[in-house]
Short mmCIF file of C-alpha atoms and ligand atoms in Angstrom, two decimals:
data_model
loop_
_atom_site.label_atom_id
_atom_site.label_comp_id
_atom_site.label_asym_id
_atom_site.label_seq_id
_atom_site.Cartn_x
_atom_site.Cartn_y
_atom_site.Cartn_z
CA MET A 1 -73.98 -12.56 -20.74
CA LEU A 2 -71.05 -10.29 -21.54
CA ARG A 3 -73.01 -7.30 -20.38
CA VAL A 4 -73.55 -8.73 -16.90
CA PHE A 5 -70.07 -10.19 -16.48
CA PRO A 6 -68.48 -7.12 -14.88
CA PHE A 7 -71.23 -7.12 -12.27
CA PHE A 8 -70.51 -10.71 -11.49
CA LEU A 9 -66.85 -9.93 -11.05
CA GLN A 10 -67.74 -7.18 -8.64
CA ALA A 11 -69.99 -9.57 -6.80
CA ALA A 12 -67.21 -12.15 -6.72
CA TRP A 13 -65.02 -9.59 -5.03
CA VAL A 14 -67.70 -9.12 -2.37
CA THR A 15 -67.91 -12.89 -1.91
CA ILE A 16 -64.14 -13.03 -1.51
CA GLN A 17 -64.20 -10.23 1.04
CA LEU A 18 -66.99 -11.92 2.93
CA SER A 19 -65.02 -15.17 2.90
CA VAL A 20 -61.71 -13.70 3.97
CA LEU A 21 -63.12 -11.55 6.74
CA SER A 22 -65.41 -14.20 8.16
CA CYS A 23 -62.62 -16.76 7.86
CA ALA A 24 -60.33 -14.52 9.89
CA MET A 25 -63.05 -14.05 12.45
CA GLY A 26 -63.77 -17.77 12.43
CA LEU A 27 -60.15 -18.58 13.12
CA VAL A 28 -60.15 -16.23 16.09
CA CYS A 29 -63.44 -17.65 17.40
CA GLY A 30 -62.14 -21.15 16.77
CA ALA A 31 -58.92 -20.55 18.68
CA LEU A 32 -60.80 -18.99 21.58
CA GLY A 33 -63.45 -21.71 21.47
CA ALA A 34 -60.86 -24.47 21.45
CA ALA A 35 -58.96 -22.81 24.28
CA ALA A 36 -62.18 -22.60 26.26
CA ARG A 37 -63.17 -26.17 25.56
CA LEU A 38 -59.75 -27.42 26.66
CA SER A 39 -59.49 -25.10 29.62
CA ARG A 40 -59.11 -26.26 33.22
CA SER A 41 -61.97 -23.97 34.19
CA PRO A 42 -65.38 -25.69 34.12
CA ALA A 43 -67.10 -22.36 33.43
CA LEU A 44 -64.99 -21.80 30.32
CA ARG A 45 -65.47 -25.38 29.18
CA PHE A 46 -69.21 -24.95 29.55
CA THR A 47 -69.16 -21.68 27.62
CA GLY A 48 -67.17 -23.27 24.79
CA ALA A 49 -69.43 -26.30 24.61
CA THR A 50 -72.55 -24.13 24.61
CA TYR A 51 -71.19 -21.97 21.81
CA VAL A 52 -70.49 -25.04 19.69
CA SER A 53 -73.78 -26.77 20.30
CA VAL A 54 -75.94 -23.69 19.82
CA ILE A 55 -74.25 -22.74 16.57
CA ARG A 56 -74.12 -26.24 15.19
CA GLY A 57 -77.65 -26.96 16.34
CA THR A 58 -79.32 -24.11 14.45
CA PRO A 59 -79.46 -23.17 10.76
CA ALA A 60 -76.83 -20.64 9.72
CA LEU A 61 -79.56 -18.71 7.92
CA ILE A 62 -81.40 -18.24 11.20
CA GLN A 63 -78.18 -16.98 12.78
CA VAL A 64 -77.76 -14.45 9.97
CA PHE A 65 -81.38 -13.33 10.35
CA ILE A 66 -81.17 -13.05 14.11
CA LEU A 67 -78.17 -10.78 13.88
CA TYR A 68 -79.41 -8.66 10.98
CA PHE A 69 -83.11 -8.40 11.67
CA GLY A 70 -83.12 -9.11 15.39
CA GLY A 71 -80.03 -7.05 16.20
CA PRO A 72 -81.70 -3.63 16.04
CA GLN A 73 -84.18 -4.74 18.71
CA ILE A 74 -81.32 -5.07 21.17
CA GLY A 75 -79.48 -2.04 19.88
CA ILE A 76 -77.16 -3.70 17.38
CA GLN A 77 -77.58 -1.85 14.13
CA LEU A 78 -75.42 -3.31 11.37
CA GLU A 79 -74.98 -2.95 7.65
CA ALA A 80 -75.94 -6.11 5.79
CA PHE A 81 -72.33 -6.79 4.87
CA GLU A 82 -71.15 -6.35 8.46
CA ALA A 83 -73.90 -8.55 9.78
CA GLY A 84 -73.01 -11.13 7.16
CA VAL A 85 -69.34 -11.21 8.12
CA LEU A 86 -70.09 -11.41 11.82
CA ALA A 87 -72.73 -14.10 11.52
CA LEU A 88 -70.70 -16.21 9.09
CA GLY A 89 -67.51 -15.79 11.12
CA PHE A 90 -69.20 -16.63 14.39
CA ASN A 91 -70.85 -19.60 12.72
CA ILE A 92 -67.76 -21.10 11.14
CA GLY A 93 -65.85 -20.40 14.36
CA ALA A 94 -67.90 -23.08 16.08
CA TYR A 95 -66.87 -25.65 13.50
CA MET A 96 -63.30 -24.43 13.65
CA THR A 97 -63.42 -24.78 17.43
CA GLU A 98 -64.07 -28.45 16.99
CA THR A 99 -61.44 -28.79 14.29
CA MET A 100 -58.78 -27.14 16.41
CA ARG A 101 -59.73 -28.94 19.54
CA GLY A 102 -59.68 -32.23 17.66
CA ALA A 103 -56.21 -31.54 16.32
CA ILE A 104 -54.89 -30.55 19.72
CA ILE A 105 -56.22 -33.58 21.52
CA SER A 106 -55.03 -35.92 18.83
CA VAL A 107 -51.41 -35.02 19.50
CA ASP A 108 -50.07 -38.06 21.30
CA ARG A 109 -50.36 -37.89 25.08
CA GLY A 110 -46.77 -39.02 25.36
CA GLN A 111 -45.67 -35.70 23.87
CA ASN A 112 -47.17 -33.84 26.76
CA GLU A 113 -45.67 -36.25 29.26
CA ALA A 114 -42.21 -36.05 27.73
CA ALA A 115 -42.25 -32.26 27.78
CA ARG A 116 -43.63 -31.98 31.30
CA THR A 117 -41.09 -34.51 32.52
CA LEU A 118 -38.29 -32.31 31.24
CA GLY A 119 -39.68 -29.54 33.42
CA LEU A 120 -41.57 -27.49 30.84
CA SER A 121 -44.65 -25.74 32.18
CA ARG A 122 -48.11 -26.40 30.80
CA PHE A 123 -47.88 -23.27 28.71
CA GLU A 124 -44.36 -23.94 27.42
CA THR A 125 -45.37 -27.46 26.56
CA PHE A 126 -48.39 -26.26 24.66
CA ARG A 127 -46.50 -23.59 22.76
CA SER A 128 -43.39 -25.54 21.83
CA VAL A 129 -44.54 -29.11 21.63
CA ILE A 130 -48.31 -29.52 21.27
CA LEU A 131 -49.29 -26.53 19.14
CA PRO A 132 -46.70 -26.98 16.37
CA GLN A 133 -47.86 -30.55 15.92
CA ALA A 134 -51.54 -29.65 16.19
CA LEU A 135 -51.18 -26.91 13.57
CA ARG A 136 -50.00 -29.48 11.09
CA LEU A 137 -52.93 -31.71 11.89
CA MET A 138 -55.51 -28.95 11.58
CA ILE A 139 -54.63 -27.42 8.21
CA ARG A 140 -56.56 -29.89 6.05
CA PRO A 141 -59.67 -30.03 8.23
CA LEU A 142 -59.64 -26.24 8.48
CA GLY A 143 -59.53 -26.30 4.69
CA VAL A 144 -62.77 -28.26 4.78
CA ASN A 145 -64.29 -25.65 7.10
CA ILE A 146 -63.19 -22.86 4.79
CA ASN A 147 -64.67 -24.64 1.81
CA ALA A 148 -68.00 -24.80 3.63
CA LEU A 149 -67.66 -21.18 4.62
CA ILE A 150 -67.14 -19.95 1.06
CA LYS A 151 -70.23 -21.78 -0.12
CA GLY A 152 -72.06 -20.57 2.98
CA THR A 153 -71.51 -16.94 2.03
CA ALA A 154 -74.38 -17.47 -0.43
CA LEU A 155 -76.72 -17.29 2.56
CA VAL A 156 -76.23 -13.59 3.00
CA ALA A 157 -77.97 -13.03 -0.32
CA ALA A 158 -81.02 -13.38 1.90
CA ILE A 159 -80.15 -10.10 3.63
CA SER A 160 -79.43 -8.41 0.30
CA VAL A 161 -75.64 -8.36 0.41
CA VAL A 162 -74.71 -7.93 -3.22
CA GLU A 163 -72.53 -10.99 -3.50
CA LEU A 164 -72.57 -13.69 -6.18
CA THR A 165 -75.81 -15.46 -5.42
CA TYR A 166 -77.70 -12.22 -4.92
CA THR A 167 -76.30 -10.86 -8.17
CA ALA A 168 -77.30 -13.96 -10.10
CA GLN A 169 -80.85 -13.63 -8.80
CA ARG A 170 -80.94 -9.97 -9.63
CA TYR A 171 -79.99 -10.41 -13.27
CA ILE A 172 -82.52 -13.12 -13.91
CA GLY A 173 -85.11 -10.37 -14.03
CA SER A 174 -83.47 -8.44 -16.84
CA THR A 175 -81.98 -11.34 -18.81
CA TYR A 176 -84.60 -14.06 -18.39
CA LYS A 177 -81.74 -16.52 -18.29
CA PRO A 178 -81.77 -18.19 -14.87
CA PHE A 179 -79.72 -21.15 -16.05
CA GLU A 180 -76.90 -19.01 -17.36
CA MET A 181 -76.95 -16.66 -14.40
CA PHE A 182 -76.73 -19.42 -11.79
CA PHE A 183 -74.27 -21.36 -13.92
CA LEU A 184 -72.02 -18.32 -14.08
CA ALA A 185 -72.27 -17.71 -10.34
CA GLY A 186 -71.60 -21.37 -9.65
CA SER A 187 -68.56 -21.36 -11.91
CA ILE A 188 -67.09 -18.38 -10.10
CA TYR A 189 -67.65 -20.07 -6.73
CA MET A 190 -65.87 -23.09 -8.08
CA VAL A 191 -62.87 -21.08 -9.18
CA ILE A 192 -62.64 -19.38 -5.79
CA ILE A 193 -62.90 -22.71 -4.01
CA TYR A 194 -60.40 -24.36 -6.31
CA VAL A 195 -57.81 -21.66 -5.77
CA THR A 196 -58.40 -21.75 -2.02
CA GLY A 197 -57.94 -25.51 -2.08
CA LEU A 198 -54.61 -25.11 -3.85
CA GLY A 199 -53.55 -22.68 -1.15
CA VAL A 200 -54.51 -25.10 1.61
CA SER A 201 -52.63 -27.95 -0.07
CA TRP A 202 -49.60 -25.78 -0.50
CA LEU A 203 -49.66 -24.78 3.16
CA ASP A 204 -50.15 -28.37 4.20
CA ARG A 205 -47.14 -29.51 2.18
CA ARG A 206 -45.01 -26.70 3.51
CA VAL A 207 -45.53 -27.61 7.13
CA ALA A 208 -45.59 -31.38 6.60
CA LEU A 209 -43.40 -33.34 8.98
CA LYS A 210 -39.97 -34.09 7.66
CA MET B 1 -21.72 -38.79 50.53
CA SER B 2 -24.59 -38.28 52.94
CA ASP B 3 -26.76 -41.07 54.19
CA ARG B 4 -29.87 -39.35 52.99
CA PRO B 5 -31.33 -41.31 50.10
CA ILE B 6 -31.64 -39.37 46.85
CA ILE B 7 -35.07 -40.88 46.34
CA ASP B 8 -37.25 -41.62 49.33
CA ILE B 9 -40.72 -43.01 48.79
CA ARG B 10 -42.73 -43.22 52.00
CA HIS B 11 -45.88 -45.26 52.26
CA ALA B 12 -46.91 -44.70 48.68
CA ALA B 13 -50.49 -45.71 47.91
CA LYS B 14 -52.56 -45.20 44.83
CA SER B 15 -56.05 -46.22 43.82
CA TYR B 16 -58.06 -45.84 40.67
CA GLY B 17 -61.55 -45.95 42.11
CA SER B 18 -61.73 -49.15 44.08
CA LEU B 19 -58.67 -50.62 42.36
CA GLU B 20 -55.64 -50.38 44.62
CA VAL B 21 -52.69 -50.13 42.31
CA LEU B 22 -50.03 -49.32 44.92
CA LYS B 23 -50.39 -50.48 48.50
CA ASP B 24 -48.15 -48.82 51.04
CA ILE B 25 -44.84 -48.99 49.21
CA SER B 26 -41.69 -47.54 50.72
CA LEU B 27 -38.43 -47.39 48.86
CA GLN B 28 -35.14 -45.63 49.42
CA VAL B 29 -32.59 -45.27 46.68
CA GLN B 30 -29.09 -44.04 47.45
CA THR B 31 -27.10 -41.82 45.13
CA GLY B 32 -25.44 -43.89 42.46
CA GLN B 33 -27.65 -46.90 43.08
CA ILE B 34 -29.25 -48.73 40.22
CA VAL B 35 -32.56 -50.32 41.03
CA ALA B 36 -34.53 -52.64 38.78
CA ILE B 37 -38.26 -53.05 39.21
CA ILE B 38 -39.65 -56.26 37.79
CA GLY B 39 -43.04 -57.89 38.04
CA PRO B 40 -46.01 -59.04 36.03
CA SER B 41 -48.06 -56.74 33.84
CA GLY B 42 -50.42 -54.56 35.85
CA SER B 43 -48.47 -54.94 39.08
CA GLY B 44 -48.00 -51.17 39.39
CA LYS B 45 -44.39 -50.74 38.21
CA SER B 46 -45.10 -47.84 35.88
CA THR B 47 -47.43 -46.24 38.38
CA LEU B 48 -44.73 -46.30 41.03
CA LEU B 49 -42.10 -44.95 38.66
CA ARG B 50 -44.40 -42.21 37.42
CA ALA B 51 -45.22 -41.24 40.99
CA ILE B 52 -41.57 -40.30 41.47
CA ASN B 53 -41.92 -37.22 39.25
CA ASP B 54 -45.60 -36.88 40.08
CA LEU B 55 -46.72 -37.70 36.56
CA ASP B 56 -49.21 -40.05 38.22
CA PRO B 57 -49.86 -38.45 41.60
CA LEU B 58 -50.15 -40.75 44.60
CA SER B 59 -53.37 -41.04 46.56
CA SER B 60 -51.32 -40.94 49.75
CA GLY B 61 -47.73 -41.13 50.82
CA GLU B 62 -44.72 -38.98 50.15
CA VAL B 63 -42.03 -38.84 47.53
CA TRP B 64 -38.78 -37.07 48.35
CA LEU B 65 -36.00 -36.12 46.04
CA ASP B 66 -33.03 -35.39 48.26
CA ASP B 67 -34.37 -32.75 50.66
CA ILE B 68 -37.36 -31.71 48.61
CA GLN B 69 -40.78 -33.28 48.80
CA VAL B 70 -41.86 -33.87 45.24
CA ASN B 71 -45.58 -34.29 45.85
CA LYS B 72 -45.93 -31.43 48.27
CA ALA B 73 -49.47 -30.16 48.76
CA LEU B 74 -49.45 -26.63 47.37
CA PRO B 75 -51.94 -24.26 45.77
CA THR B 76 -52.14 -24.99 42.03
CA ARG B 77 -49.94 -22.17 40.81
CA GLN B 78 -47.21 -22.71 43.37
CA TYR B 79 -47.35 -26.42 42.79
CA GLU B 80 -46.80 -25.89 39.05
CA THR B 81 -43.66 -23.86 39.66
CA HIS B 82 -42.46 -26.34 42.25
CA ILE B 83 -43.01 -29.46 40.19
CA ASN B 84 -41.48 -27.94 37.06
CA SER B 85 -38.29 -27.21 38.92
CA VAL B 86 -38.26 -30.63 40.62
CA ARG B 87 -38.77 -32.42 37.32
CA GLN B 88 -35.68 -30.83 35.86
CA ASN B 89 -33.73 -33.09 38.20
CA ILE B 90 -35.50 -36.28 37.22
CA GLY B 91 -34.88 -37.65 33.75
CA MET B 92 -37.44 -40.02 32.33
CA VAL B 93 -37.27 -42.40 29.42
CA PHE B 94 -40.44 -43.89 28.01
CA GLN B 95 -41.24 -47.12 26.25
CA HIS B 96 -42.36 -45.26 23.15
CA PHE B 97 -39.53 -42.69 23.16
CA ASN B 98 -41.85 -39.70 22.84
CA LEU B 99 -39.37 -37.69 20.82
CA PHE B 100 -40.76 -34.43 19.47
CA PRO B 101 -41.39 -35.26 15.81
CA HIS B 102 -41.42 -31.65 14.64
CA LEU B 103 -37.95 -30.97 16.00
CA SER B 104 -34.53 -32.13 14.83
CA VAL B 105 -32.45 -34.32 17.07
CA ARG B 106 -30.50 -31.25 18.09
CA ASP B 107 -33.64 -29.33 19.01
CA ASN B 108 -35.13 -32.29 20.82
CA ILE B 109 -32.12 -32.25 23.08
CA THR B 110 -31.77 -28.51 23.51
CA LEU B 111 -35.44 -27.44 23.76
CA ALA B 112 -35.73 -27.81 27.51
CA PRO B 113 -32.23 -26.62 28.46
CA LYS B 114 -32.64 -23.53 26.29
CA MET B 115 -36.02 -22.78 27.75
CA LEU B 116 -35.35 -23.57 31.36
CA LYS B 117 -31.69 -22.89 31.89
CA GLY B 118 -31.31 -19.78 29.79
CA ILE B 119 -28.26 -21.07 27.97
CA SER B 120 -27.03 -19.48 24.75
CA LYS B 121 -27.38 -21.09 21.36
CA ALA B 122 -23.69 -21.93 21.29
CA GLU B 123 -23.86 -23.55 24.70
CA ALA B 124 -26.95 -25.46 23.65
CA ASP B 125 -25.21 -26.75 20.54
CA GLN B 126 -22.26 -27.78 22.65
CA LEU B 127 -24.62 -29.59 24.97
CA ALA B 128 -26.28 -31.43 22.09
CA VAL B 129 -22.91 -32.50 20.74
CA GLU B 130 -21.80 -33.69 24.17
CA GLN B 131 -24.93 -35.72 24.80
CA LEU B 132 -25.06 -37.21 21.32
CA ASN B 133 -21.45 -38.23 21.60
CA LYS B 134 -22.35 -40.06 24.74
CA VAL B 135 -25.02 -42.10 22.99
CA GLY B 136 -22.96 -42.46 19.81
CA LEU B 137 -25.26 -40.51 17.52
CA LEU B 138 -23.39 -37.33 16.78
CA ASP B 139 -23.74 -37.93 13.06
CA ARG B 140 -27.53 -37.81 13.43
CA ILE B 141 -27.66 -34.36 15.01
CA ASP B 142 -29.59 -32.79 12.14
CA TYR B 143 -31.91 -35.71 11.49
CA TYR B 144 -35.55 -35.77 12.40
CA PRO B 145 -36.98 -38.49 14.64
CA SER B 146 -38.84 -40.11 11.74
CA GLN B 147 -35.48 -40.70 10.06
CA LEU B 148 -34.13 -42.75 12.96
CA SER B 149 -34.46 -46.41 13.89
CA GLY B 150 -36.19 -47.31 17.15
CA GLY B 151 -32.91 -47.90 18.90
CA GLN B 152 -31.57 -44.58 17.73
CA LYS B 153 -34.75 -42.84 18.83
CA GLN B 154 -34.41 -44.24 22.29
CA ARG B 155 -30.77 -43.21 22.49
CA VAL B 156 -31.75 -39.67 21.49
CA ALA B 157 -34.48 -39.75 24.13
CA ILE B 158 -31.86 -40.71 26.70
CA ALA B 159 -29.59 -37.92 25.47
CA ARG B 160 -32.51 -35.49 25.74
CA ALA B 161 -33.13 -36.48 29.35
CA LEU B 162 -29.42 -36.33 30.21
CA ALA B 163 -29.11 -32.85 28.74
CA MET B 164 -31.00 -31.52 31.77
CA LYS B 165 -28.23 -32.99 33.97
CA PRO B 166 -30.71 -34.87 36.13
CA LYS B 167 -29.83 -36.34 39.49
CA VAL B 168 -31.87 -39.43 38.79
CA MET B 169 -32.93 -41.29 35.65
CA LEU B 170 -36.14 -43.26 35.40
CA PHE B 171 -36.60 -45.85 32.68
CA ASP B 172 -40.00 -47.35 31.96
CA GLU B 173 -39.42 -50.39 29.77
CA ALA B 174 -37.02 -48.47 27.60
CA THR B 175 -36.41 -51.42 25.30
CA SER B 176 -39.82 -53.10 25.22
CA ALA B 177 -40.94 -51.43 22.01
CA LEU B 178 -37.75 -52.25 20.15
CA ASP B 179 -37.00 -54.98 17.68
CA PRO B 180 -34.77 -57.54 19.39
CA GLU B 181 -31.70 -56.61 17.37
CA LEU B 182 -31.99 -52.97 18.51
CA VAL B 183 -32.22 -53.70 22.21
CA GLU B 184 -28.52 -54.10 22.75
CA GLU B 185 -27.52 -50.62 21.58
CA VAL B 186 -29.87 -49.07 24.12
CA ASN B 187 -28.73 -51.44 26.85
CA LEU B 188 -25.16 -50.44 26.14
CA VAL B 189 -25.97 -46.79 26.68
CA MET B 190 -27.67 -47.64 29.96
CA LYS B 191 -24.71 -49.74 31.05
CA GLN B 192 -22.42 -46.87 30.30
CA LEU B 193 -24.58 -44.62 32.50
CA ALA B 194 -24.34 -47.26 35.21
CA GLU B 195 -20.56 -47.13 35.01
CA GLU B 196 -20.74 -43.39 35.45
CA HIS B 197 -22.74 -44.01 38.63
CA MET B 198 -25.89 -42.35 37.46
CA THR B 199 -28.70 -43.06 39.90
CA MET B 200 -31.25 -45.09 37.97
CA ILE B 201 -34.56 -46.76 38.52
CA ILE B 202 -35.30 -49.15 35.73
CA VAL B 203 -38.59 -50.88 35.09
CA THR B 204 -37.78 -53.78 32.85
CA HIS B 205 -38.87 -57.14 31.53
CA GLU B 206 -35.31 -58.06 30.69
CA MET B 207 -34.11 -60.18 33.53
CA GLY B 208 -30.64 -60.61 32.05
CA PHE B 209 -30.12 -56.88 31.90
CA ALA B 210 -31.40 -56.36 35.42
CA GLN B 211 -29.03 -59.02 36.65
CA ASP B 212 -26.00 -57.55 34.88
CA VAL B 213 -26.50 -53.90 35.64
CA CYS B 214 -28.49 -53.39 38.79
CA ASP B 215 -27.49 -53.21 42.43
CA ARG B 216 -30.94 -54.05 43.70
CA VAL B 217 -33.96 -55.74 42.26
CA LEU B 218 -37.53 -55.18 43.43
CA PHE B 219 -40.15 -57.70 42.55
CA MET B 220 -43.64 -56.18 42.52
CA ASP B 221 -46.95 -57.94 42.33
CA GLN B 222 -50.45 -56.55 42.79
CA GLY B 223 -49.29 -53.23 44.09
CA VAL B 224 -46.81 -54.42 46.69
CA VAL B 225 -43.08 -55.03 46.71
CA VAL B 226 -43.11 -58.74 47.30
CA GLU B 227 -39.41 -59.19 47.59
CA GLU B 228 -36.27 -57.18 47.09
CA GLY B 229 -32.55 -57.76 47.26
CA PRO B 230 -29.37 -57.98 45.26
CA PRO B 231 -29.83 -59.50 41.81
CA ASP B 232 -27.95 -62.67 42.71
CA VAL B 233 -30.36 -63.41 45.51
CA ILE B 234 -33.54 -62.44 43.68
CA PHE B 235 -32.70 -64.28 40.50
CA ARG B 236 -30.93 -67.35 41.90
CA ASN B 237 -32.43 -67.82 45.26
CA PRO B 238 -35.73 -65.99 45.70
CA ALA B 239 -37.53 -66.58 48.96
CA ASN B 240 -41.10 -65.85 47.93
CA GLU B 241 -43.28 -68.26 46.04
CA ARG B 242 -44.72 -65.53 43.79
CA THR B 243 -41.23 -64.39 42.84
CA LYS B 244 -40.27 -67.95 42.00
CA ASN B 245 -43.31 -68.40 39.81
CA PHE B 246 -42.71 -65.16 37.98
CA LEU B 247 -39.06 -65.91 37.38
CA ARG B 248 -39.79 -69.44 36.25
CA LYS B 249 -41.83 -67.95 33.42
CA HIS B 250 -39.42 -65.16 32.59
CA LEU B 251 -36.04 -66.80 32.94
CA LYS B 252 -37.03 -69.61 30.63
CA GLY B 253 -34.24 -70.13 28.14
CA GLN B 254 -31.88 -67.77 29.91
CA HIS B 255 -30.20 -70.28 32.23
N1 ATP C 301 -55.41 -44.15 34.33
C1 ATP C 301 -55.76 -45.34 34.87
N2 ATP C 301 -57.03 -45.59 35.21
C2 ATP C 301 -57.39 -46.75 35.76
N3 ATP C 301 -56.56 -47.77 36.01
C3 ATP C 301 -55.26 -47.60 35.67
C4 ATP C 301 -54.79 -46.39 35.09
N4 ATP C 301 -53.47 -46.50 34.89
C5 ATP C 301 -53.13 -47.74 35.32
N5 ATP C 301 -54.20 -48.41 35.80
C6 ATP C 301 -54.20 -49.75 36.36
O1 ATP C 301 -53.23 -49.79 37.35
C7 ATP C 301 -52.61 -51.06 37.39
C8 ATP C 301 -51.12 -50.90 37.35
O2 ATP C 301 -50.73 -50.33 36.14
P1 ATP C 301 -49.20 -50.11 35.75
O3 ATP C 301 -49.20 -49.48 34.44
O4 ATP C 301 -48.51 -49.43 36.86
O5 ATP C 301 -48.68 -51.61 35.64
P2 ATP C 301 -47.28 -52.13 35.15
O6 ATP C 301 -46.74 -52.94 36.25
O7 ATP C 301 -46.45 -50.99 34.67
O8 ATP C 301 -47.68 -53.05 33.93
P3 ATP C 301 -46.96 -53.30 32.54
O9 ATP C 301 -45.85 -54.28 32.81
O10 ATP C 301 -48.02 -53.89 31.69
O11 ATP C 301 -46.47 -51.99 32.05
C9 ATP C 301 -53.16 -51.84 36.22
O12 ATP C 301 -54.13 -52.71 36.71
C10 ATP C 301 -53.77 -50.78 35.35
O13 ATP C 301 -54.87 -51.30 34.66
MG1 MG C 302 -45.76 -50.35 32.77
#
């Protein structure tokens, strides 16, 4: 156990990097997706809706495989880690699209009316009135997305990214202790998720309405 | 003062599908006039009021504010610019206040003037103080909406609308969502505005208030103005049977 621990810590670092990078990408995809879904342009709305339904309608593992194994066929040659980040980020972005869109549309309609009545433009209204309220509403549900994302990083073990799950599998061979190996990996996931959860709660309290 | 009405609604009509909500309504309001719109639920009062700043666009007809047509047909982008500048002249107060919950009272009041009129922070603060003084809530300037009573919220909402120095104020059942004991403080603010000769169009279910404050009363039913006139005539001696029926129900206990 002690002998393998440093390797698990290294793997945990990879898992954290995967999580952070794909989370950042997910937030960008989510913001763009939500903007598209709420756009006045039917073409953009359609694009946003298609993105969400394709991603949510197929297994994340398939998405990872398509990018990593299928990519080279169409000229996209990626390292396993890169493919993992992109696939996970693009995947969680679809869920984040729905989270963000949900938060935005659940801001009371009267807020929009009041702002527009004062003479604020659509954009000014969104920036100064709708978005600040929506951000508060989306922090917790985004926390749920991020929780799923962190656990989802385990999928990229399947394309040999040396993250926690992959590392646990690898050391079963030399230690013959599958229970301990998976238990250790699981425990580290739990710590990462717990700390992330604390962060989300902290953020949520900070921006809570007075 | 010119003869041109400040608000001129010409042949306003509005349908939702096959439901005709407004049927050929024309209405002129002179500067300084205070008009009450009364009528049963669903008669189209809010729809008419919200057509004035094009919040609910008409199906046909014209709305003029002074010499500007509010609901001018323009390409989308131009229309946006046009309507945003028109709306700065039309204050609106809603039944449910619609204060911005993430902003302090001060920022609720100064958000739009700061954004749209390019005033400095000091000027904005001055403006907030001025408007809050008017509605008697200066001591609440740094509160948040959630820390105010309903009556106070509505007074802040009025102050917010007034801060844009509108030419006209529209009220859509400003006191309907309030507990009875909070109605009076809002009515007082509106009365004060009346004394300052603010042009106002007030949709209300409070017949007593309409009678006290307004110069004209419009009775609407099923999308038409059934009857209109000075409050004394409408409330004491209405000509139309529908008006009589409506008032019989609503004046109960008041006379
Ligand atoms: N967005 C909408 N879609 C369909 N019908 C609507 C819509 N908005 C209003 N209506 C209908 O238009 C009619 C008039 O509504 P409006 O809100 O103007 O009535 P009101 O006189 O203000 O009533 P209240 O006293 O209840 O506020 C009602 O029959 C209402 O159901
Ligand atoms: Mg109404």
